[in-house]
XYZ file of C-alpha atoms in Angstrom:
665
model
C 378.615 209.320 10.801
C 376.150 212.158 10.163
C 373.055 212.152 7.958
C 375.102 213.990 5.332
C 377.737 211.240 5.391
C 374.998 208.627 5.072
C 373.684 210.481 2.012
C 377.208 210.436 0.553
C 377.560 206.724 1.191
C 374.265 205.709 -0.388
C 374.771 208.066 -3.337
C 378.103 206.388 -4.075
C 376.447 202.975 -4.070
C 373.554 204.208 -6.222
C 375.869 205.938 -8.692
C 377.931 202.756 -9.039
C 374.847 200.654 -9.709
C 373.435 203.166 -12.167
C 376.744 203.477 -14.021
C 376.945 199.712 -14.297
C 373.384 199.526 -15.602
C 372.326 197.433 -12.620
C 368.935 199.135 -12.384
C 366.710 201.565 -14.237
C 365.039 204.376 -12.262
C 361.403 203.417 -11.782
C 358.266 205.258 -10.794
C 356.784 203.886 -7.560
C 360.019 201.995 -6.936
C 359.166 200.961 -3.389
C 356.260 198.852 -4.665
C 357.214 197.919 -8.239
C 360.933 197.163 -8.258
C 362.057 193.910 -6.633
C 365.801 193.293 -6.738
C 367.018 190.832 -4.125
C 370.681 191.502 -4.959
C 370.247 195.230 -4.371
C 368.555 194.679 -1.009
C 371.310 192.271 0.028
C 373.944 194.798 -1.042
C 372.326 197.347 1.253
C 372.399 194.771 4.047
C 376.069 194.033 3.466
C 376.782 197.774 3.585
C 375.039 198.061 6.970
C 372.325 200.298 5.542
C 369.307 198.267 6.643
C 367.994 198.384 10.182
C 370.388 201.203 11.019
C 368.027 202.551 13.706
C 367.860 199.215 15.492
C 369.884 198.331 18.599
C 373.363 196.961 17.956
C 372.453 193.640 19.562
C 369.864 193.118 16.824
C 372.147 193.961 13.921
C 371.583 197.720 13.800
C 373.710 200.714 14.654
C 371.405 202.519 17.079
C 371.046 205.479 14.731
C 368.158 207.955 14.861
C 365.254 207.757 12.433
C 366.435 211.067 10.977
C 369.477 209.209 9.631
C 367.251 206.534 8.110
C 365.193 209.322 6.537
C 368.305 210.542 4.717
C 368.855 207.042 3.350
C 365.290 206.443 2.204
C 364.989 209.871 0.591
C 368.074 209.235 -1.538
C 366.871 205.838 -2.727
C 363.415 207.141 -3.588
C 364.950 210.139 -5.336
C 366.571 207.954 -8.010
C 363.856 205.293 -8.180
C 366.095 202.532 -6.787
C 364.852 198.899 -6.629
C 363.979 198.785 -2.929
C 360.743 196.778 -2.939
C 362.222 193.507 -1.670
C 363.217 194.824 1.762
C 360.951 197.876 2.076
C 358.007 196.668 4.162
C 360.123 194.363 6.301
C 362.634 197.050 7.239
C 360.185 199.950 7.377
C 357.537 198.585 9.708
C 357.634 194.883 10.518
C 361.125 195.014 12.001
C 360.288 197.990 14.240
C 357.037 196.290 15.314
C 358.916 193.132 16.301
C 361.556 195.204 18.087
C 358.909 197.008 20.142
C 356.732 194.076 21.075
C 358.228 190.777 19.917
C 359.547 188.019 22.137
C 363.286 187.232 22.171
C 362.522 184.158 20.090
C 360.629 186.161 17.464
C 363.370 188.770 17.297
C 365.997 186.076 16.787
C 363.924 184.436 14.050
C 362.959 187.559 12.070
C 365.393 190.426 12.534
C 368.683 188.952 11.204
C 367.170 188.248 7.776
C 365.717 191.768 7.596
C 369.003 193.556 8.303
C 370.761 191.264 5.832
C 368.264 192.116 3.084
C 367.148 188.503 2.781
C 363.606 188.883 4.136
C 360.662 189.851 1.946
C 357.611 190.332 4.158
C 354.103 190.877 2.821
C 351.376 192.809 4.610
C 348.297 190.764 5.412
C 345.896 193.413 6.631
C 343.081 194.044 4.144
C 340.328 191.527 3.451
C 337.609 191.367 0.765
C 335.052 192.803 3.195
C 337.539 194.830 5.254
C 339.543 197.326 3.230
C 340.381 200.445 5.178
C 338.133 199.240 8.019
C 340.840 197.053 9.514
C 338.957 196.492 12.749
C 336.367 194.402 10.899
C 338.791 191.651 9.842
C 337.363 188.139 9.841
C 340.510 186.071 9.431
C 340.661 184.102 12.657
C 343.401 182.456 14.695
C 342.136 179.889 17.230
C 344.287 178.391 19.967
C 345.812 174.985 19.459
C 348.651 173.096 21.086
C 351.814 175.172 20.753
C 350.167 178.108 18.999
C 347.204 178.924 16.767
C 345.446 177.660 13.649
C 344.794 180.407 11.100
C 341.873 180.441 8.669
C 340.831 183.328 6.465
C 341.219 185.331 3.300
C 343.465 188.357 2.771
C 343.608 190.619 -0.275
C 345.965 193.266 -1.678
C 348.887 191.511 0.012
C 351.907 193.189 -1.536
C 354.619 190.832 -2.840
C 353.067 187.736 -1.260
C 354.236 185.770 -4.315
C 357.851 186.694 -3.485
C 357.559 186.859 0.297
C 359.526 184.768 2.745
C 357.052 185.706 5.485
C 353.830 187.650 5.952
C 352.538 189.897 8.691
C 348.972 188.954 9.639
C 346.293 190.840 11.567
C 343.760 188.280 12.762
C 340.926 187.973 15.249
C 341.767 185.842 18.249
C 338.617 186.476 20.315
C 335.146 187.991 20.012
C 334.712 191.088 22.125
C 332.058 193.751 22.590
C 333.977 196.228 20.419
C 335.366 195.182 17.046
C 338.699 196.904 17.747
C 339.265 194.462 20.583
C 340.301 190.855 20.275
C 342.772 191.374 17.418
C 346.330 190.022 17.367
C 349.397 190.371 15.151
C 351.534 187.518 13.843
C 354.424 186.838 11.493
C 354.074 183.572 9.582
C 356.435 181.788 7.206
C 355.136 181.666 3.649
C 356.299 178.084 3.182
C 353.840 176.953 5.872
C 351.297 174.346 4.676
C 347.820 175.668 3.912
C 348.729 178.953 2.173
C 347.395 179.625 -1.333
C 348.529 182.750 -3.229
C 346.615 184.082 -6.257
C 347.890 187.022 -8.327
C 346.070 190.332 -8.799
C 347.236 192.100 -11.960
C 346.927 195.887 -11.875
C 345.824 198.225 -14.665
C 349.445 198.517 -15.853
C 349.503 194.751 -16.397
C 351.919 194.270 -13.482
C 351.736 191.807 -10.605
C 352.417 193.309 -7.169
C 349.275 192.447 -5.226
C 347.795 189.101 -4.308
C 344.887 187.303 -2.736
C 346.030 184.905 -0.050
C 343.913 182.159 1.513
C 344.882 180.505 4.761
C 343.494 177.066 5.629
C 344.443 175.601 9.013
C 347.833 177.284 8.878
C 349.752 176.568 12.065
C 351.284 179.631 13.761
C 353.846 178.787 16.458
C 353.260 180.576 19.749
C 356.508 182.543 19.432
C 355.266 184.162 16.185
C 352.799 186.382 18.081
C 353.798 190.067 18.080
C 353.160 191.646 21.462
C 350.141 190.752 23.560
C 347.267 188.614 22.376
C 344.183 190.767 21.853
C 346.158 194.041 21.764
C 346.712 194.034 18.010
C 344.638 197.137 17.299
C 346.693 199.381 19.567
C 349.888 197.974 18.119
C 348.803 198.314 14.500
C 347.852 201.973 14.994
C 351.380 202.671 16.242
C 352.799 200.674 13.335
C 350.873 202.755 10.816
C 352.873 205.821 11.866
C 355.871 204.060 10.331
C 353.896 203.102 7.229
C 352.172 206.442 6.614
C 354.763 208.921 7.828
C 357.595 208.273 5.395
C 358.768 210.110 2.252
C 357.616 207.295 -0.033
C 354.155 208.821 0.323
C 355.317 211.888 -1.640
C 358.240 210.751 -3.780
C 356.779 207.897 -5.852
C 356.922 210.090 -8.975
C 359.998 212.224 -8.198
C 362.022 210.470 -10.938
C 359.975 212.556 -13.387
C 361.589 215.798 -12.220
C 365.168 215.423 -13.543
C 363.808 214.164 -16.851
C 361.403 217.104 -17.092
C 364.125 219.662 -16.400
C 366.479 218.016 -18.881
C 363.851 217.492 -21.541
C 363.562 219.297 -24.851
C 360.575 221.555 -25.156
C 360.595 222.554 -21.476
C 358.398 225.595 -20.992
C 359.944 228.545 -19.135
C 357.071 231.047 -19.168
C 355.629 232.504 -15.973
C 353.003 229.797 -15.635
C 355.674 227.121 -15.905
C 357.826 228.875 -13.326
C 354.866 228.989 -10.947
C 354.402 225.235 -11.358
C 358.070 224.635 -10.566
C 357.834 226.980 -7.621
C 354.891 225.037 -6.241
C 356.983 221.871 -6.400
C 359.760 223.549 -4.417
C 357.481 225.137 -1.817
C 355.398 222.042 -1.159
C 358.259 219.551 -1.142
C 360.318 221.688 1.232
C 357.450 221.691 3.746
C 356.784 217.974 3.316
C 360.436 217.041 3.833
C 360.493 219.085 7.026
C 357.323 217.301 8.143
C 358.917 213.911 7.496
C 361.923 214.986 9.525
C 359.667 216.030 12.408
C 357.887 212.660 12.248
C 361.245 210.859 12.318
C 362.308 212.903 15.344
C 359.019 212.071 17.080
C 359.597 208.363 16.482
C 363.073 208.756 17.949
C 361.448 210.269 21.037
C 359.207 207.222 21.396
C 356.093 209.044 20.223
C 353.441 207.911 17.729
C 352.798 211.051 15.610
C 349.406 209.889 14.376
C 348.095 213.246 13.129
C 351.275 214.304 11.360
C 351.672 210.856 9.789
C 348.117 211.021 8.425
C 348.615 214.601 7.226
C 351.927 213.821 5.550
C 350.403 210.908 3.651
C 347.299 212.853 2.608
C 349.261 215.883 1.393
C 352.118 213.773 0.053
C 349.776 211.705 -2.110
C 348.398 214.911 -3.591
C 351.932 216.131 -4.249
C 353.090 213.001 -6.073
C 349.929 212.968 -8.177
C 350.342 216.666 -8.918
C 353.869 216.082 -10.228
C 352.400 214.056 -13.070
C 350.204 216.924 -14.245
C 353.040 219.418 -13.806
C 355.319 217.223 -15.924
C 352.656 217.056 -18.632
C 352.222 220.837 -18.592
C 355.919 221.711 -18.514
C 356.864 219.397 -21.384
C 353.774 219.171 -23.620
C 355.571 216.995 -26.196
C 357.855 214.705 -24.187
C 360.538 212.459 -25.602
C 360.296 208.687 -25.431
C 361.920 208.275 -21.995
C 359.892 210.984 -20.277
C 356.693 209.853 -21.990
C 357.288 206.348 -20.682
C 357.816 207.585 -17.131
C 354.678 209.733 -17.301
C 352.694 206.710 -18.459
C 354.125 204.618 -15.600
C 353.183 207.334 -13.160
C 349.653 207.724 -14.494
C 349.010 203.997 -14.282
C 350.419 203.792 -10.770
C 348.710 206.931 -9.433
C 345.181 205.595 -8.715
C 346.668 203.510 -5.900
C 348.491 206.412 -4.218
C 345.460 207.606 -2.288
C 344.293 204.102 -1.351
C 347.228 202.080 -0.028
C 348.215 202.661 3.573
C 344.834 204.220 4.285
C 342.401 205.777 1.832
C 342.066 209.553 1.777
C 338.719 209.481 3.566
C 340.216 207.316 6.291
C 343.065 209.777 6.799
C 340.597 212.642 7.003
C 338.641 210.636 9.544
C 341.722 210.078 11.694
C 342.502 213.788 11.863
C 338.847 214.722 12.289
C 338.549 212.375 15.265
C 341.514 214.086 16.908
C 340.083 217.557 16.236
C 336.480 216.670 17.045
C 336.535 213.775 19.539
C 333.362 211.952 20.487
C 333.356 213.890 23.739
C 333.417 217.353 22.200
C 334.222 218.917 25.557
C 337.698 217.432 25.176
C 338.418 219.224 21.885
C 341.441 221.534 21.828
C 340.769 224.053 19.040
C 344.027 225.902 19.708
C 346.808 223.394 20.484
C 349.815 224.686 22.399
C 353.068 225.217 20.541
C 355.820 222.688 21.140
C 358.272 225.458 22.059
C 357.262 226.797 25.508
C 359.077 230.103 24.972
C 357.255 230.695 21.695
C 353.958 229.774 23.358
C 354.634 232.289 26.127
C 355.353 235.064 23.620
C 352.247 234.222 21.574
C 350.098 234.410 24.705
C 351.733 237.655 25.836
C 351.138 239.266 22.442
C 347.493 238.238 22.635
C 347.084 239.798 26.057
C 348.687 243.050 24.901
C 346.370 243.182 21.872
C 343.232 242.809 23.980
C 342.966 239.239 25.190
C 340.236 237.924 22.871
C 338.955 238.643 19.393
C 335.923 240.433 20.815
C 337.919 242.538 23.269
C 340.323 244.128 20.792
C 339.778 247.865 20.358
C 339.771 248.164 16.572
C 339.030 251.881 16.425
C 341.725 254.136 14.963
C 342.521 255.423 18.436
C 342.643 251.908 19.837
C 345.026 250.721 17.160
C 347.222 253.788 17.692
C 347.428 252.881 21.379
C 348.357 249.308 20.465
C 351.150 250.538 18.189
C 352.453 252.755 20.961
C 352.384 249.873 23.431
C 354.220 247.617 20.987
C 356.827 250.343 20.532
C 357.179 250.930 24.283
C 357.715 247.204 24.879
C 360.596 247.261 22.410
C 358.906 244.756 20.124
C 359.538 246.821 16.981
C 363.251 246.119 17.504
C 363.116 242.493 18.691
C 365.788 240.409 16.880
C 367.841 243.556 16.158
C 371.095 243.234 18.178
C 371.370 245.511 21.182
C 374.694 246.714 19.787
C 372.766 248.083 16.811
C 370.151 249.807 18.970
C 367.732 246.883 19.053
C 366.048 244.856 21.771
C 367.946 241.646 21.128
C 366.270 238.272 20.887
C 365.882 236.014 17.880
C 363.874 235.998 14.691
C 361.809 233.191 16.252
C 360.934 235.577 19.099
C 359.856 238.276 16.655
C 357.816 235.764 14.673
C 356.057 234.475 17.802
C 354.978 238.001 18.748
C 353.696 238.654 15.217
C 351.881 235.310 15.269
C 350.261 236.110 18.614
C 348.984 239.486 17.412
C 347.648 237.932 14.217
C 345.595 235.456 16.233
C 343.545 238.466 17.300
C 343.300 239.831 13.767
C 345.829 242.667 14.202
C 349.494 243.322 13.435
C 350.151 246.814 14.870
C 352.305 247.218 11.740
C 354.936 245.168 13.576
C 356.220 243.269 10.499
C 356.863 246.555 8.674
C 358.610 248.054 11.729
C 360.842 244.986 12.105
C 361.895 245.055 8.453
C 362.566 248.793 8.685
C 364.636 248.325 11.856
C 366.816 245.691 10.217
C 367.131 247.673 7.014
C 368.255 250.681 9.025
C 370.887 248.487 10.664
C 372.346 247.493 7.309
C 370.199 244.644 5.983
C 370.365 244.311 2.181
C 367.356 244.556 -0.109
C 367.198 240.850 -0.932
C 367.426 239.948 2.730
C 364.771 242.522 3.639
C 362.420 241.047 1.049
C 362.963 237.553 2.460
C 362.467 238.800 6.021
C 359.194 240.466 5.039
C 358.014 237.218 3.436
C 358.839 235.237 6.555
C 356.996 237.691 8.805
C 354.034 237.577 6.417
C 354.046 233.819 6.912
C 353.904 234.370 10.678
C 350.839 236.594 10.214
C 349.141 234.048 7.966
C 349.870 231.158 10.318
C 348.617 233.078 13.358
C 345.430 234.279 11.678
C 344.853 230.818 10.218
C 345.237 229.198 13.638
C 342.697 231.566 15.141
C 340.218 231.179 12.265
C 340.390 227.395 12.538
C 340.004 227.512 16.332
C 336.997 229.806 15.984
C 335.476 227.473 13.404
C 336.013 224.372 15.537
C 334.362 226.118 18.465
C 331.430 227.134 16.258
C 330.754 223.666 14.818
C 330.860 222.208 18.344
C 328.402 224.735 19.758
C 326.096 225.205 16.773
C 323.310 222.633 16.481
C 321.196 221.817 13.471
C 318.613 219.065 13.142
C 319.120 218.223 16.798
C 322.871 217.608 16.690
C 326.079 219.672 16.666
C 327.474 220.587 13.246
C 330.588 218.735 14.393
C 328.656 215.483 13.976
C 328.145 216.044 10.239
C 330.657 213.951 8.221
C 331.292 216.691 5.638
C 332.034 219.188 8.421
C 334.477 216.759 10.028
C 336.204 216.267 6.688
C 336.681 219.988 6.111
C 337.976 220.581 9.626
C 340.547 217.842 8.982
C 341.597 219.384 5.650
C 341.997 222.782 7.269
C 344.116 221.349 10.081
C 346.370 219.413 7.720
C 347.009 222.421 5.482
C 347.763 224.483 8.568
C 350.172 221.776 9.741
C 351.975 222.044 6.399
C 352.170 225.834 6.731
C 353.627 225.527 10.233
C 356.239 223.093 8.922
C 357.200 225.516 6.164
C 357.375 228.435 8.592
C 359.441 226.500 11.141
C 361.782 225.325 8.395
C 362.337 228.905 7.253
C 363.203 229.951 10.804
C 365.708 227.104 11.073
C 367.304 227.576 7.670
C 367.193 231.326 7.193
C 367.558 232.183 10.864
C 369.959 234.982 11.594
C 370.909 235.145 7.918
C 367.920 237.440 7.456
C 368.961 239.757 10.265
C 371.330 242.698 10.411
C 374.230 242.911 10.963
C 375.044 239.188 11.180
C 373.997 238.096 7.699
C 377.562 237.770 6.423
C 378.635 235.355 9.151
C 375.413 233.356 9.032
C 375.538 232.951 5.249
C 379.199 232.055 5.465
C 378.433 229.399 8.069
C 375.724 227.842 5.916
C 378.024 227.883 2.920
C 380.883 226.245 4.809
C 378.691 223.481 6.215
C 376.975 222.828 2.909
C 380.387 222.642 1.233
C 380.800 219.146 2.613
C 377.544 217.909 1.122
C 377.468 215.328 -1.684
C 376.608 217.958 -4.295
C 378.653 220.887 -3.027
C 379.702 221.613 -6.592
C 376.066 222.434 -7.304
C 375.785 224.914 -4.425
C 373.435 227.719 -5.330
C 374.703 230.552 -3.210
C 373.499 232.955 -5.864
C 373.669 235.624 -3.226
C 373.432 239.361 -3.346
C 373.187 242.044 -0.704
C 374.862 240.847 2.469
C 375.262 237.280 1.241
C 372.013 235.458 1.881
C 372.008 232.097 0.105
C 369.393 231.017 -2.394
C 368.453 228.267 0.060
C 367.684 230.849 2.736
C 365.747 233.100 0.376
C 363.816 230.106 -0.949
C 362.917 228.991 2.575
C 361.308 232.366 3.307
C 359.497 232.471 -0.039
C 358.235 228.914 0.449
C 356.924 229.791 3.902
C 355.000 232.748 2.481
C 353.513 230.721 -0.377
C 352.458 227.687 1.687
C 351.059 229.853 4.500
C 349.129 231.910 1.934
C 347.602 228.771 0.450
C 346.685 227.377 3.865
C 345.245 230.726 4.906
C 343.186 230.968 1.754
C 341.701 227.514 2.283
C 340.958 228.175 5.947
C 339.392 231.575 5.272
C 337.114 230.261 2.546
C 336.013 227.177 4.438
C 335.649 228.955 7.777
C 333.031 231.219 6.248
C 331.298 228.260 4.653
C 331.114 226.347 7.939
C 329.967 229.385 9.906
C 327.105 230.077 7.543
C 325.368 233.445 7.596
C 326.744 234.512 10.980
C 330.247 234.413 9.526
C 329.599 237.229 7.083
C 328.270 239.714 9.622
C 330.262 242.675 10.891
C 329.517 241.871 14.529
C 330.984 238.369 14.395
C 334.817 238.384 14.710
C 335.666 235.890 11.954
C 336.056 238.600 9.322
C 338.864 240.267 11.265
C 340.908 237.138 10.699
C 339.902 236.378 7.136
C 340.406 239.966 5.984
C 343.892 239.895 7.488
C 344.603 236.622 5.676
C 343.417 237.975 2.333
C 345.373 241.224 2.705
C 348.607 239.528 3.793
C 348.402 236.862 1.119
C 348.817 239.492 -1.599
C 350.998 242.035 0.202
C 354.724 242.501 -0.406
C 355.927 239.428 -2.270
C 352.591 237.844 -3.134
C 351.953 234.122 -3.182
C 352.190 234.183 -6.981
C 355.399 236.221 -7.038
C 356.977 233.954 -4.421
C 356.195 230.840 -6.462
C 357.508 232.376 -9.681
C 360.779 233.342 -7.992
C 361.105 229.833 -6.550
C 360.555 228.512 -10.059
C 363.379 230.689 -11.386
C 365.751 229.348 -8.747
C 364.695 225.785 -9.551
C 365.113 226.243 -13.289
C 368.550 227.816 -12.874
C 369.860 225.120 -10.559
C 368.168 221.992 -11.843
C 367.166 218.947 -9.845
C 370.364 218.731 -7.725
C 369.877 222.261 -6.398
C 366.154 221.720 -5.854
C 366.923 218.613 -3.833
C 370.014 219.641 -1.883
C 369.407 223.328 -1.264
C 365.905 224.536 -2.026
C 363.981 221.738 -0.300
C 366.394 219.986 2.074
C 365.029 219.826 5.586
C 368.456 220.388 7.149
C 370.924 221.802 4.568
C 373.197 223.304 7.205
C 373.670 220.031 9.088
């Protein structure tokens, strides 16, 4: 069963429950909507723990399949709170590190939808600083005795069990000596007190533990290794779509509401929703694939939560702008969202903590170990990027930027056949893929030049029969490659500068505000790379001549089996490019333009006066970013066009075709 078939299966269940009035779509449904019957129904349908081994009640499916399931439930605001934490992170933690006894005790109830597990991490004096927890477990016969005080424990009043991070020994470093446990909530010595939020709802709790006995088999993993384990666990907690989709239920109501604005400003707002969500969903898919590969994608998980929280908060303001006078139902959802939103950037790691995580990776304590320009995951793309850089001059300072020098570069690019890369040899081209062409463009842009290669590539494809709509999309995608390449180089240059430049006796890299901005720049660049990679995957050869007909046909045939095939937005012209393909290219241009703009502005700020001089190379990159951002289909024009596609198709088309991370699956 594919991810598409899983989407079909869960949509059928959700439609049945909605039609029967079994639940009402809710904002922030994964925290605020407990329905034990719904969770058990998912368990009976085999939809919980699907990634787990068969011997533990799962089906051995990849996390990308689970992503399809969770996206669909969040999309309609389904009542998933009861099983969410248990299935999302406690089950996987027990699977990775639990004893056979612990697995046998915990996992069957999770996959059946019977377990409700609270998270006992935060304490009154230890919010986001988890390593400073004071709750202590001391050895006793057969296990440990637990004493301490936890706060913000979600659903502790409904929980059958609670995950606990506790100190089991005193070590030199506070991150050491921590251990993880799962304890039954009916154990003697547990006192739960409610915390009512600003909406008047009860989700959080204070929990006090007094001489609570923890059996030895309830330890997760190795005693004293809790910090390492919890960091891995947080990739599951932070890297999921719930960090962006808490307010998505607003969207169908907004688009169906009376008084919906359709002016250019409104279309731009809608376009921003499409562009940002498409990149985020691709990022979540990459995180899921990394988890399948046994990796802990710490940086991407932090970035996805940071950007996702901004997205779900932004949806509230967009809803308010698009429908200034909402009806009763939409007004109620907006109020729910507003009241829930202050917690978005706190739970699972406050925004400053997420920035700190990324900053530490970009600017480690030993600054000599920093990698300002990480290698690309695709070795062939990395090789082409490096080759393009060598051809252009090798380094930013070595490029000959005189008119004669640039003419020589153009001639070299032509002689190498790069102006016809991705054009089939049968049509007089050099062969290769659009990804190859993009890598070369990206490599040149890292040195602040293009040799007019994007224009030559578009012209070559147009001459080979590419339609106007396809040519426009191709130009947008190549612009995104320029923006990503120049942004990567500007960020690398800035990281190098803040490491080397000292003020007040210390490197700029030691200044907290500098660290924060480096992290923001990296995360926005990560989002741009996701959007660009998604466009390559989805548009692919559909933007190239002469194969656009077959590529578009293939996408259409594969999408025809999707749950909302009747809502397919082929909307094609020219050689048959789909709206999904065009939107992918436009989204890549818009997101890369926004990332480039942020990086350019902040790079100059962090460089100080040296950054605005003609002799320093930063301006070669930032000028290229500014010029490309507004060339061809500008960022604004791309967003407006995305908004038109969204308005014409409605929420089903936005979800299934304009933002899906794998619509041709």
